JSON list of C-alpha atoms in Angstrom, two decimals:
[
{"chain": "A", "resi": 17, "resn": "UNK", "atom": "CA", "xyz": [0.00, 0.00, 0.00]},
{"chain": "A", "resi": 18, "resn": "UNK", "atom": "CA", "xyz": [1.58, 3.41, -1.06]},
{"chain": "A", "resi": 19, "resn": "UNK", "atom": "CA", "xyz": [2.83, 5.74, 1.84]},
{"chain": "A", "resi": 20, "resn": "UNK", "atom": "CA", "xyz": [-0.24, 7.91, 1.04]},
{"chain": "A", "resi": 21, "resn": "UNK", "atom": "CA", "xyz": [-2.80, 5.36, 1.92]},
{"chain": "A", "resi": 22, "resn": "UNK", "atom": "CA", "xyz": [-1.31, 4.73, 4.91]},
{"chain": "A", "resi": 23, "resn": "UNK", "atom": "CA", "xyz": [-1.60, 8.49, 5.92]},
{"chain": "A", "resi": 24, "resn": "UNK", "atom": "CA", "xyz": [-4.96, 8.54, 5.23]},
{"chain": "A", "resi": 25, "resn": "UNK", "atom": "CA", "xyz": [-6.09, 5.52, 7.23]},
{"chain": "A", "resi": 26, "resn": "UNK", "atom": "CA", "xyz": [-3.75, 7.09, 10.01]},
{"chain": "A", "resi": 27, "resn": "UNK", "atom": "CA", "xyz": [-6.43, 10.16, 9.99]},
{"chain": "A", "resi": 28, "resn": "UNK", "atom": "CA", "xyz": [-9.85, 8.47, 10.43]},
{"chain": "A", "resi": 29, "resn": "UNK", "atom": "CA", "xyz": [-11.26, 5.97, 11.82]},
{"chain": "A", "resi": 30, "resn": "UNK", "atom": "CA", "xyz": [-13.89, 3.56, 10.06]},
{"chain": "A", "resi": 31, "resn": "UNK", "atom": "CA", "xyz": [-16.85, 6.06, 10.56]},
{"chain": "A", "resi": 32, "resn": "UNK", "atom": "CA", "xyz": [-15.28, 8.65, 9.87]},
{"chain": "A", "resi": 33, "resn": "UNK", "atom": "CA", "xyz": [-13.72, 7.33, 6.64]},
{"chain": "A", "resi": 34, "resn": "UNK", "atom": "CA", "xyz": [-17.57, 6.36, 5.68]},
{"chain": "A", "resi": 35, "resn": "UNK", "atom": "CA", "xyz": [-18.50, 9.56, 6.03]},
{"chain": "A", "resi": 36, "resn": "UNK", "atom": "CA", "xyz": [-16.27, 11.07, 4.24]},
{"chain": "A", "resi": 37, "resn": "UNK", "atom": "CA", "xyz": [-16.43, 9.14, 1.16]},
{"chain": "A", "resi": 38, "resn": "UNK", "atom": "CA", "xyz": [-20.37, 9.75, 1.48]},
{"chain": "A", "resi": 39, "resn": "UNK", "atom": "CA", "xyz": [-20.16, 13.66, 1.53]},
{"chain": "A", "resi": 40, "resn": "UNK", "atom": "CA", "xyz": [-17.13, 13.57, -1.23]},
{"chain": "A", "resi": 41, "resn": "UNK", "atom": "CA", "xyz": [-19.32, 11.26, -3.51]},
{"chain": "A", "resi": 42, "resn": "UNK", "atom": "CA", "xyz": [-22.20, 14.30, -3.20]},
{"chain": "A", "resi": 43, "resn": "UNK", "atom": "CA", "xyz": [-19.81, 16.80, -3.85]},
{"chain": "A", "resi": 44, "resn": "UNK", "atom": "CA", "xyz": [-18.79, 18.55, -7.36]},
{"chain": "A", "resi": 45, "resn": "UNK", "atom": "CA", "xyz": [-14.85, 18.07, -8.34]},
{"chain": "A", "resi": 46, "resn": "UNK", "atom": "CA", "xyz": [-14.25, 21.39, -7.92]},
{"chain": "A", "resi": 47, "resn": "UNK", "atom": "CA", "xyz": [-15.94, 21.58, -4.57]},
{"chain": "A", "resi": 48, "resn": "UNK", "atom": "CA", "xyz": [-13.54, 19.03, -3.04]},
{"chain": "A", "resi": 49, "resn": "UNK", "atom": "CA", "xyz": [-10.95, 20.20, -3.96]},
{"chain": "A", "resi": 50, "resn": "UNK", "atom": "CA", "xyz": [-11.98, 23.76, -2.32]},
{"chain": "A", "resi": 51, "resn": "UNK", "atom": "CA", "xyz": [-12.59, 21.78, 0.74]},
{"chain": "A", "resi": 52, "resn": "UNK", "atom": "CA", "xyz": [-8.97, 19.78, 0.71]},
{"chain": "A", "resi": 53, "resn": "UNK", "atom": "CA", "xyz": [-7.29, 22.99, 0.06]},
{"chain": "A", "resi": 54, "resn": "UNK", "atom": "CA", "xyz": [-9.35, 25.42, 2.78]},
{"chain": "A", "resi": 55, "resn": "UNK", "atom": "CA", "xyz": [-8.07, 22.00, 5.09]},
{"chain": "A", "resi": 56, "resn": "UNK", "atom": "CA", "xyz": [-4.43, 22.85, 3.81]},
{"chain": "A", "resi": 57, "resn": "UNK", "atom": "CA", "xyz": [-4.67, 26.37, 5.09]},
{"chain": "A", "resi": 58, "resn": "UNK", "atom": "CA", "xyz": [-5.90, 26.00, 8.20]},
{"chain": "A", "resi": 59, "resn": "UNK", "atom": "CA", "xyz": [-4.08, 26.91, 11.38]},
{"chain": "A", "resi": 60, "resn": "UNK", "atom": "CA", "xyz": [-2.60, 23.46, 13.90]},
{"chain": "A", "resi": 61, "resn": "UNK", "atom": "CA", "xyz": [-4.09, 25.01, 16.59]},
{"chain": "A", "resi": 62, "resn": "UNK", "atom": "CA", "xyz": [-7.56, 25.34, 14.78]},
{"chain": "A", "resi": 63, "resn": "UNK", "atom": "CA", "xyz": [-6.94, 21.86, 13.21]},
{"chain": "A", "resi": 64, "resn": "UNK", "atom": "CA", "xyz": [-6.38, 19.95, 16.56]},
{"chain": "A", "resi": 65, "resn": "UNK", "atom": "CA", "xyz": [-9.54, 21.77, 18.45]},
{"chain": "A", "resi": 66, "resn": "UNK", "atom": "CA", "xyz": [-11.12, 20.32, 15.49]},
{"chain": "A", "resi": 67, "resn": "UNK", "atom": "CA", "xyz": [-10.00, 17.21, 15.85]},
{"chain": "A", "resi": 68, "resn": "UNK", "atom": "CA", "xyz": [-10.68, 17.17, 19.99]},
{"chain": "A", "resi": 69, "resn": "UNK", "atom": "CA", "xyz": [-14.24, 18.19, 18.62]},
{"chain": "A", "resi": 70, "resn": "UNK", "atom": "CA", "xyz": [-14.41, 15.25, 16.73]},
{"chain": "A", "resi": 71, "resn": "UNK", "atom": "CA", "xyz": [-12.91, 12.93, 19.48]},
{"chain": "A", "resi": 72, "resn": "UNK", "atom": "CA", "xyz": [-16.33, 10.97, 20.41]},
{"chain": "A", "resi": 73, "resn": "UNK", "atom": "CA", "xyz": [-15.92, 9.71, 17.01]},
{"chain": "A", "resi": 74, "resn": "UNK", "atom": "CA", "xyz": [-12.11, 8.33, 17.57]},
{"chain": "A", "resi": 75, "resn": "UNK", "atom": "CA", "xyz": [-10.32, 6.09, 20.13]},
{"chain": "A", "resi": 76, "resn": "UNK", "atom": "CA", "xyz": [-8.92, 8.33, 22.70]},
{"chain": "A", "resi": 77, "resn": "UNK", "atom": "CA", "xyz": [-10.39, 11.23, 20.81]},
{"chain": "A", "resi": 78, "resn": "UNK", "atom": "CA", "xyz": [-8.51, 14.11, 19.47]},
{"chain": "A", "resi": 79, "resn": "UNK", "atom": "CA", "xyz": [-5.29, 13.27, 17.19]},
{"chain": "A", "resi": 80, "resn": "UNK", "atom": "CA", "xyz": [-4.95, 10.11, 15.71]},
{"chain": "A", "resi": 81, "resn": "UNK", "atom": "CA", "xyz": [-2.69, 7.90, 16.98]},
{"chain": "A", "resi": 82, "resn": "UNK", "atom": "CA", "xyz": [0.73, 8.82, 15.96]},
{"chain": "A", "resi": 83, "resn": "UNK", "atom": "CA", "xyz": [0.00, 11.91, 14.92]},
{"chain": "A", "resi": 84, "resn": "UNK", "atom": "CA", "xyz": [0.29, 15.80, 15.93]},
{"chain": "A", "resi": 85, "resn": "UNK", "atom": "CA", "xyz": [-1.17, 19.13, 14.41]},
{"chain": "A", "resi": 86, "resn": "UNK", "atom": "CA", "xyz": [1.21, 19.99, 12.19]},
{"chain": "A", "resi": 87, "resn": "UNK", "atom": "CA", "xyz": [1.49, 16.24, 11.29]},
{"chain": "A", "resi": 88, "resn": "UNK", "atom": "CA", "xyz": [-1.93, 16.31, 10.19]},
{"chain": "A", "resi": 89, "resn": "UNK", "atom": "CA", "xyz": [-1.47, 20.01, 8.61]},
{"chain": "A", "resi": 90, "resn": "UNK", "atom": "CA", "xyz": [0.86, 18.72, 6.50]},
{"chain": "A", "resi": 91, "resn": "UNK", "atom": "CA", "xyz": [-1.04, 15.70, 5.11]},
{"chain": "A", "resi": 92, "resn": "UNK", "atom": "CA", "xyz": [-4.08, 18.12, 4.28]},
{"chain": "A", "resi": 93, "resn": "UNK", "atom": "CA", "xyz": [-1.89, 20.06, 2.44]},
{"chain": "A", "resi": 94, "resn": "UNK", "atom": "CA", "xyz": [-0.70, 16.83, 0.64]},
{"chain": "A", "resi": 95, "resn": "UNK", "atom": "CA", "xyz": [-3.88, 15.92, -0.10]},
{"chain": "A", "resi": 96, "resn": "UNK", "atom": "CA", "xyz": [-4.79, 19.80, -0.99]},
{"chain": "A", "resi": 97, "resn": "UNK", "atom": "CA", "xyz": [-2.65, 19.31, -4.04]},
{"chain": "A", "resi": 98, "resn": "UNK", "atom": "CA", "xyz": [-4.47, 16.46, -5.25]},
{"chain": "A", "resi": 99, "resn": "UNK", "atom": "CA", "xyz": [-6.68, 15.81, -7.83]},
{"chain": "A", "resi": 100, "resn": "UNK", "atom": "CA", "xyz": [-10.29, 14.75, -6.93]},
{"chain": "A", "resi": 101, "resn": "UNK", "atom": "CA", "xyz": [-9.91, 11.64, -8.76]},
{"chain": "A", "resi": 102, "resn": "UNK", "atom": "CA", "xyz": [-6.64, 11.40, -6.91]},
{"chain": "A", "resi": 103, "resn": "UNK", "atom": "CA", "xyz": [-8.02, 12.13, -3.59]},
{"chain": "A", "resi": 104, "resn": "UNK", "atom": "CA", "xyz": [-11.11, 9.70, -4.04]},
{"chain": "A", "resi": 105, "resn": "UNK", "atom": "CA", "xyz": [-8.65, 7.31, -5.38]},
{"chain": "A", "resi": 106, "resn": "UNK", "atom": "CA", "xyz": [-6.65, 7.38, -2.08]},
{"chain": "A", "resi": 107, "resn": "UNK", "atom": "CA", "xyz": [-9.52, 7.32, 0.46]},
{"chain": "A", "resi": 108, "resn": "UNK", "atom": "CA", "xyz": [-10.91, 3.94, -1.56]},
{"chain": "A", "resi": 109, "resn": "UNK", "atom": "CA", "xyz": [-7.45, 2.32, -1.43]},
{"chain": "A", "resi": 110, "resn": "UNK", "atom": "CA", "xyz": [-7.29, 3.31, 2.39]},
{"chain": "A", "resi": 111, "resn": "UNK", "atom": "CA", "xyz": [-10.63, 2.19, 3.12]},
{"chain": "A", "resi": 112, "resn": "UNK", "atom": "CA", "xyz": [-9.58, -1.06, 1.55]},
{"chain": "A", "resi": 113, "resn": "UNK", "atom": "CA", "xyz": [-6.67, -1.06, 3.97]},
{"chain": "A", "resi": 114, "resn": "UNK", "atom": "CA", "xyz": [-8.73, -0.44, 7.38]},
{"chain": "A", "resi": 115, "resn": "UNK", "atom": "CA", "xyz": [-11.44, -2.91, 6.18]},
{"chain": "A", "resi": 116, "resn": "UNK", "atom": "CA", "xyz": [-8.34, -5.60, 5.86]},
{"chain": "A", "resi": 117, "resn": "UNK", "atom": "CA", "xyz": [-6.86, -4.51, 9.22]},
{"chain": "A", "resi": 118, "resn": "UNK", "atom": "CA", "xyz": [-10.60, -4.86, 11.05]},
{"chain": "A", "resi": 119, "resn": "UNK", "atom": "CA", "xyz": [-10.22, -8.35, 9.43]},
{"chain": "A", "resi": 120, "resn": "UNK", "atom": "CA", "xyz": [-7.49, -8.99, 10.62]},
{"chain": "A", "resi": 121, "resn": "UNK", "atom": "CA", "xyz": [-7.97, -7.78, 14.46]},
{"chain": "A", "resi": 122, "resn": "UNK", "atom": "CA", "xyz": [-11.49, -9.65, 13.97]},
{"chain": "A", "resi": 123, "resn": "UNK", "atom": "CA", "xyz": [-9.97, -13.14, 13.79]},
{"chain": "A", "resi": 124, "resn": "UNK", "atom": "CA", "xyz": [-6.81, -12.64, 16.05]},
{"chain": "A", "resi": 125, "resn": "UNK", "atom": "CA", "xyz": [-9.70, -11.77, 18.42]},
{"chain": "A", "resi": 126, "resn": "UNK", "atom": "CA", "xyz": [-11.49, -14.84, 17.52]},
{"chain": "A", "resi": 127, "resn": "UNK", "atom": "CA", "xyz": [-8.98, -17.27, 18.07]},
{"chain": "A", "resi": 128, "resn": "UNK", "atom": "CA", "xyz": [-8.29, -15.74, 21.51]},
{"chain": "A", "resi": 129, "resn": "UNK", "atom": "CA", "xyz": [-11.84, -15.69, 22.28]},
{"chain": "A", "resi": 130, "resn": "UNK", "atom": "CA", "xyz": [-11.50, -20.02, 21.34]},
{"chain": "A", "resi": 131, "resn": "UNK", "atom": "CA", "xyz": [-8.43, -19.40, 23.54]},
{"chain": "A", "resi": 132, "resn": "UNK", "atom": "CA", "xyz": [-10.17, -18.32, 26.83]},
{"chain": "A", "resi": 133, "resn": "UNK", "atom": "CA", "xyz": [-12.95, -20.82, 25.70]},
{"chain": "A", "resi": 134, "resn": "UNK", "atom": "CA", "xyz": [-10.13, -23.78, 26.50]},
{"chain": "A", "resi": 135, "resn": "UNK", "atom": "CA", "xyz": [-8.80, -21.88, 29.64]},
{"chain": "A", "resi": 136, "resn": "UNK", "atom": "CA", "xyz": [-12.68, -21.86, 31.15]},
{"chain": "A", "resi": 137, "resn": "UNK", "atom": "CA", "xyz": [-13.04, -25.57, 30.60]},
{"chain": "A", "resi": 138, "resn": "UNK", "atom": "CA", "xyz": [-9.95, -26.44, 32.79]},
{"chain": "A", "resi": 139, "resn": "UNK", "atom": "CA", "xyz": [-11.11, -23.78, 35.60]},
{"chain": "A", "resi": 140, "resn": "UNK", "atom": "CA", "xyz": [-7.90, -21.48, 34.26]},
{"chain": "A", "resi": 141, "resn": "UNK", "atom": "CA", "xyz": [-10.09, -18.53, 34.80]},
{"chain": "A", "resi": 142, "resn": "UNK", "atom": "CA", "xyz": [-7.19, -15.91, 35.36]},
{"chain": "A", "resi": 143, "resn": "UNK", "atom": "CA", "xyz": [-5.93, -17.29, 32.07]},
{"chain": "A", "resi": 144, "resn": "UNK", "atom": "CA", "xyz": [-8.64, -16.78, 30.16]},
{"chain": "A", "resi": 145, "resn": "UNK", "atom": "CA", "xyz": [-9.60, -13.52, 31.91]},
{"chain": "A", "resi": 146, "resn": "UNK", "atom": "CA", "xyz": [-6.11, -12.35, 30.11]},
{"chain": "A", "resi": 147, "resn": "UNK", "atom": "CA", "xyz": [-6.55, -13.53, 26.45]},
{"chain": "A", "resi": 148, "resn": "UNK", "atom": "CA", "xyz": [-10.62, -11.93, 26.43]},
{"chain": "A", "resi": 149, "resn": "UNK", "atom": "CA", "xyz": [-8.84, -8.99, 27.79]},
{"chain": "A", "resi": 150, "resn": "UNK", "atom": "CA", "xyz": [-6.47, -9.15, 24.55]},
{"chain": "A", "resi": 151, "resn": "UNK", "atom": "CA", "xyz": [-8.75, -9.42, 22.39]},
{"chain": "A", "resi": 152, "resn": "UNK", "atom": "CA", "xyz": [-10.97, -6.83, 23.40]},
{"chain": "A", "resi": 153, "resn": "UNK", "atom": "CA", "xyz": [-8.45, -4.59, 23.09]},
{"chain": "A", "resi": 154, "resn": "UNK", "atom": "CA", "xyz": [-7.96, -5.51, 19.34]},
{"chain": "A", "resi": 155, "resn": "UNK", "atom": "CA", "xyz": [-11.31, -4.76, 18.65]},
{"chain": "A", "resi": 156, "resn": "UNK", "atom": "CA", "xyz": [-11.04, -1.43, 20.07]},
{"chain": "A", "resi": 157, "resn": "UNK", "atom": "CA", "xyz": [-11.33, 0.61, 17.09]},
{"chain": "A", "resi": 158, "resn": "UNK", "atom": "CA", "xyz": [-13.34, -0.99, 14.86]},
{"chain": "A", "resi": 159, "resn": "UNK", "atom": "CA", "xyz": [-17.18, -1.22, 14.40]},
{"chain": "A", "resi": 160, "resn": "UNK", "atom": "CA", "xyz": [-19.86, -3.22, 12.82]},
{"chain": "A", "resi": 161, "resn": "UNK", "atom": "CA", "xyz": [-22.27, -6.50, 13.41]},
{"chain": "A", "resi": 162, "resn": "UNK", "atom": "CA", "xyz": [-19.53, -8.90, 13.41]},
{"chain": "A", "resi": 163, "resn": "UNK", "atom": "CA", "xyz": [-17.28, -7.09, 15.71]},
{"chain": "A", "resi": 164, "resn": "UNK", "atom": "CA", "xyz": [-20.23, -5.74, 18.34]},
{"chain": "A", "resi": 165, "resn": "UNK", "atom": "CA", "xyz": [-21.14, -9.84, 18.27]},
{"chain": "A", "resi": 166, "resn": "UNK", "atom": "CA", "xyz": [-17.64, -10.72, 19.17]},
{"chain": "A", "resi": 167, "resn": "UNK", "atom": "CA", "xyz": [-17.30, -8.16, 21.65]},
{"chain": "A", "resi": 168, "resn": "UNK", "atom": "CA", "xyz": [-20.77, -8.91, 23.30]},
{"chain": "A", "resi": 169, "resn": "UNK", "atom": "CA", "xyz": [-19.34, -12.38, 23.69]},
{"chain": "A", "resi": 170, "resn": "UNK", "atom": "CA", "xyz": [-16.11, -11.77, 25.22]},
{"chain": "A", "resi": 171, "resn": "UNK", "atom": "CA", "xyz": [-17.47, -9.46, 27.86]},
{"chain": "A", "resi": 172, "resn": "UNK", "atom": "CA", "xyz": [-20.38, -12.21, 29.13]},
{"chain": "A", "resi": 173, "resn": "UNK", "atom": "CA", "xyz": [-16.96, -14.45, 29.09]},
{"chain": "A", "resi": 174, "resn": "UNK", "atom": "CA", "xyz": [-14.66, -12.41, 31.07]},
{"chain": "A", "resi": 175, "resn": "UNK", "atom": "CA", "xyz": [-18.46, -11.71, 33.56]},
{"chain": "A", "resi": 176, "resn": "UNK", "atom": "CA", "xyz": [-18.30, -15.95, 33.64]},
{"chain": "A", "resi": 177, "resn": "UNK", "atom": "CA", "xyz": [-15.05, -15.97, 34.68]},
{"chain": "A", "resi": 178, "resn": "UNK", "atom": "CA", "xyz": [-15.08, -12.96, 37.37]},
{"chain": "A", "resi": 179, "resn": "UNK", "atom": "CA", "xyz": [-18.33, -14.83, 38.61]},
{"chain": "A", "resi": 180, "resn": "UNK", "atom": "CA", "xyz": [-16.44, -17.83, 39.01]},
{"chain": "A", "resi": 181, "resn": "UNK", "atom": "CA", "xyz": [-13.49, -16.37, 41.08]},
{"chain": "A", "resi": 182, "resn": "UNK", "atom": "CA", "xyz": [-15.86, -14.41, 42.79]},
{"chain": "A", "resi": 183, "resn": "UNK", "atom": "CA", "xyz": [-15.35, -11.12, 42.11]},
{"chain": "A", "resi": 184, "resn": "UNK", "atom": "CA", "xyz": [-18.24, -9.90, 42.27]},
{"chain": "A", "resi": 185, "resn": "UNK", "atom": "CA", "xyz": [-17.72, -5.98, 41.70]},
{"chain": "A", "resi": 186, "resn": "UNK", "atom": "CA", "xyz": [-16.05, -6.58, 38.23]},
{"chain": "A", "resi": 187, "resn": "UNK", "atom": "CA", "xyz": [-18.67, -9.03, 36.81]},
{"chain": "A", "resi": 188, "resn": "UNK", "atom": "CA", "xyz": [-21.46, -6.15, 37.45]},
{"chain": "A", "resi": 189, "resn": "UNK", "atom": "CA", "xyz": [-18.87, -4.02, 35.59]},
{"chain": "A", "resi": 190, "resn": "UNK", "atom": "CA", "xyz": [-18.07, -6.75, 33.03]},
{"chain": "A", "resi": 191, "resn": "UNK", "atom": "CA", "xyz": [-21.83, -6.80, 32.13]},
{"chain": "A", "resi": 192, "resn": "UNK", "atom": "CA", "xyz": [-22.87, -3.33, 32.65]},
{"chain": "A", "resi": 193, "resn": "UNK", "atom": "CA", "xyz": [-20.19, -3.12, 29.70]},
{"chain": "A", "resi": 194, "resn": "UNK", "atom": "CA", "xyz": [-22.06, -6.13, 27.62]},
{"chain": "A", "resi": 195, "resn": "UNK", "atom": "CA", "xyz": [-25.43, -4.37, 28.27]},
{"chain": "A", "resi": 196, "resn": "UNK", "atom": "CA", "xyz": [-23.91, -1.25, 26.57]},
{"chain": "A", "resi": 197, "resn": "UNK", "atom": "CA", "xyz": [-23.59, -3.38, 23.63]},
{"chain": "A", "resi": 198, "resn": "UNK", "atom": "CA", "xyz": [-26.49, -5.33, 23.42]},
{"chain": "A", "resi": 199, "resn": "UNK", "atom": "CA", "xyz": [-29.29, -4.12, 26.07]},
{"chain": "A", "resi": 200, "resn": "UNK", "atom": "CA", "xyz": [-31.70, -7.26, 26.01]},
{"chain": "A", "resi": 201, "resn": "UNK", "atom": "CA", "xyz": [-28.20, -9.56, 26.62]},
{"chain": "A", "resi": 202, "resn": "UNK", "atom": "CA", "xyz": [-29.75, -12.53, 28.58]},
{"chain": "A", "resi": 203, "resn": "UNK", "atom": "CA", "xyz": [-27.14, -13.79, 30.16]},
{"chain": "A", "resi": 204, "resn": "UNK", "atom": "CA", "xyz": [-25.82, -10.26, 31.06]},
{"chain": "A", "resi": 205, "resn": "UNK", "atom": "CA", "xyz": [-28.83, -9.61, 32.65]},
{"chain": "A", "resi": 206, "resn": "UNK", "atom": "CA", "xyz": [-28.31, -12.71, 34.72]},
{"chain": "A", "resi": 207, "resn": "UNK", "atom": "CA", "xyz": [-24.64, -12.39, 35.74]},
{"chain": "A", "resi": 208, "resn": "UNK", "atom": "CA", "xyz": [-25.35, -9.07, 37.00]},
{"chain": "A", "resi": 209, "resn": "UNK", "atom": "CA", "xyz": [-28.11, -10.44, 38.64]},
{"chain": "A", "resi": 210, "resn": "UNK", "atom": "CA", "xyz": [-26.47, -13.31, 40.33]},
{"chain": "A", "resi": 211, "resn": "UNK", "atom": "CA", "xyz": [-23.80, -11.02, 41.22]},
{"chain": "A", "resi": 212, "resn": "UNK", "atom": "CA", "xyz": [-25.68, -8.26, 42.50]},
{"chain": "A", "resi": 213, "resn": "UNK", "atom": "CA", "xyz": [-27.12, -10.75, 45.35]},
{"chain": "A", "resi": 214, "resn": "UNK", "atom": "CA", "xyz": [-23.93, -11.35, 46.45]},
{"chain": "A", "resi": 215, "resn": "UNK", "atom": "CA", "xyz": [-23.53, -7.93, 46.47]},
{"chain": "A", "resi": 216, "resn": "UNK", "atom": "CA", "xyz": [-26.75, -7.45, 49.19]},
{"chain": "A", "resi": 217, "resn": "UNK", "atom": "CA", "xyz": [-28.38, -5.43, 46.58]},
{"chain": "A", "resi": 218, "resn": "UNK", "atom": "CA", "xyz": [-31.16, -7.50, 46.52]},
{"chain": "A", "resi": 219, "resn": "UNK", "atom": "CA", "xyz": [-33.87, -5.39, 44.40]},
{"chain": "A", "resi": 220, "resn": "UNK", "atom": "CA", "xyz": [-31.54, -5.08, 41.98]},
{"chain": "A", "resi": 221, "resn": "UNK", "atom": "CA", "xyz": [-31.04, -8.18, 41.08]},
{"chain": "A", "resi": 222, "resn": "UNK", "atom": "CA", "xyz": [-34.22, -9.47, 41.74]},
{"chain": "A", "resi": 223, "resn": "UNK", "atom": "CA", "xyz": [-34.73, -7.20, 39.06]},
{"chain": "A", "resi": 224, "resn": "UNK", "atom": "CA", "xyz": [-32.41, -8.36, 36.76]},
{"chain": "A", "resi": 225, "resn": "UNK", "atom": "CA", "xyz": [-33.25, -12.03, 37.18]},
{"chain": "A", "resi": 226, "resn": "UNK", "atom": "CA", "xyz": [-36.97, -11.12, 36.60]},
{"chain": "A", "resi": 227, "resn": "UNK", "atom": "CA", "xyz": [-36.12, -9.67, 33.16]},
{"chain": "A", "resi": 228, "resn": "UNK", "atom": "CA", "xyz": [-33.72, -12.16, 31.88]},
{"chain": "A", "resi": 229, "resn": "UNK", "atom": "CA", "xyz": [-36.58, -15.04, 32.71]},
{"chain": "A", "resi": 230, "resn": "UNK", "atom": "CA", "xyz": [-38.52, -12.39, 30.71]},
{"chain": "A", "resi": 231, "resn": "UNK", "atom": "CA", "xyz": [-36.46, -12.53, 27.63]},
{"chain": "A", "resi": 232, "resn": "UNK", "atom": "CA", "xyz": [-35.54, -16.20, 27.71]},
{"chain": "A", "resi": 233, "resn": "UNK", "atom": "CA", "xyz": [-38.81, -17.98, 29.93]},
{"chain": "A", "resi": 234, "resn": "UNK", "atom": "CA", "xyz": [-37.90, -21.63, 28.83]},
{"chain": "A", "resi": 235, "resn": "UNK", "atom": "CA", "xyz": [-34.12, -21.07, 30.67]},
{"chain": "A", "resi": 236, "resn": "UNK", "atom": "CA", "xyz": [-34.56, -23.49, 33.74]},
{"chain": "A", "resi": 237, "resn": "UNK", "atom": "CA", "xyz": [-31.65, -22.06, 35.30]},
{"chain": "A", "resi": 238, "resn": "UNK", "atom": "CA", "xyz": [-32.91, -18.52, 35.42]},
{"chain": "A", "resi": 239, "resn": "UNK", "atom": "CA", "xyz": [-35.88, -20.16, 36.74]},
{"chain": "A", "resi": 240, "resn": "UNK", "atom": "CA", "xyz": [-34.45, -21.90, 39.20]},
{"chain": "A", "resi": 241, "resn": "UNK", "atom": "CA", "xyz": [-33.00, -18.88, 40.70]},
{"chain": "A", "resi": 242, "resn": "UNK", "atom": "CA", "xyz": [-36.34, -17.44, 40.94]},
{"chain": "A", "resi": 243, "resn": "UNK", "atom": "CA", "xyz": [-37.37, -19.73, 43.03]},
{"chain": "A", "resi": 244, "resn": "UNK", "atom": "CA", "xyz": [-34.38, -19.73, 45.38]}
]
C-alpha cells in the first residue's frame, strides 16, 4: 500500500472514513478540492480543536494515533494538491486497507476468544480472563455487526469468569459493559443479577433475574433462581 494510503487511514477511523467518502461522492470536483485545500490552510491550533471536537468519534479522541497538528497540517496540504480523482482514489485504497486490518484484528480476536474458551473448561479462569482482555483490546477501534457480536461475547466471558473467582464488583462491571452493547443480553442480565445478590443489593437483582426469565422464559436455570 503506497505511503499515502497509509496516511490517510492514520487520519480516520472507520466512521469517519464512511462519512467522508459519502459527503465527497455528493460533492462537485471542484468543490472538493476547495474543501482539501481550505483543510491545507488551516491553522494546527484550529486543526487539533477540530479534531478534539471530533474525538467521540475516535479512540482516545482528538489526534490520531501517531499523529500531531502539524502532522496532520501537512497531510491536508498533501492531499490539498491532489486531484479529486486522486483524492477519491486514495480514500478507496485506504478504506480497503482499514477494512483488511478490522479483518485482521477480527480473527486474532477470535482465536483468543477459542483461547479463553479452553482456559474456562480447565477452571484457568485468570488465564482466560487475560486472552478476552487481549482481544478486546484488538477490537477497540473498529465497528460493525460482526465485531459488536464478538465483543458482546467476550465481555459475558470475562463476567463468567469474574463470577467464578468471585469477584463480584467486576462481573457487574463486566456486564454493565455487555449491556452497553447489546441491552436485552440474557445472560448479562443474569450475571449481574447473580452477582448483584452477592452484592446485598437485593432489588436489583431481583430485578435483573426477573427480566432475563422475561427474555428467555424456557431457561430453567434462570428459573431456578427465581425460586431460590
Amino acid at each position: 500500500v503506497p505511503c499515502a494510503d497509509l496516511e490517510v487511514a492514520k487520519m480516520f477511523n472507520p466512521e469517519m472514513m464512511k462519512a467522508a467518502q459519502q459527503m465527497m461522492s455528493n460533492m462537485k470536483p471542484e468543490e472538493m478540492q476547495r474543501m482539501s485545500q481550505m483543510a491545507a490552510g488551516m491553522d494546527p491550533s484550529v486543526m487539533d480543536n477540530m479534531m478534539k471536537n471530533m474525538g467521540g468519534s475516535m479512540p482516545g479522541g482528538g489526534m490520531p494515533a501517531g499523529m500531531d497538528s502539524k502532522q496532520m497540517q501537512d497531510q491536508m496540504k498533501q492531499m490539498g494538491s491532489m486531484s479529486p480523482e486522486q483524492l477519491q482514489s486514495q480514500m478507496s485504497q485506504a478504506q480497503k486497507q482499514m477494512s483488511d486490518q478490522k479483518q485482521y484484528y477480527f480473527n486474532a480476536s477470535t482465536m483468543l476468544k477459542n483461547e479463553g474458551n479452553t482456559h474456562i473448561k480447565n477452571e484457568k479462569y485468570d488465564e482466560a480472563l487475560k486472552v478476552y482482555s487481549k482481544g478486546l483490546e484488538n477490537i477497540v477501534p473498529h465497528s460493525g455487526d460482526d465485531i459488536e457480536q464478538l465483543r458482546l461475547s467476550l465481555l459475558l466471558n470475562m463476567a463468567m469468569c469474574t463470577l467464578k473467582k468471585k469477584e463480584w464488583t467486576q462481573t457487574v462491571d463486566h456486564c454493565e459493559a455487555a449491556l452497553k452493547v447489546n441491552t436485552k443480553s440474557v445472560k448479562a442480565l443474569f450475571r449481574r443479577g447473580l452477582a448483584r445478590f452477592e452484592l446485598g443489593q437485593l432489588a436489583d437483582a431481583i430485578t435483573d433475574v426477573k427480566l432475563s426469565s422475561k427474555l428467555s422464559p424456557d431457561d430453567k436455570t434462570i428459573s431456578a433462581e427465581l425460586i431460590r
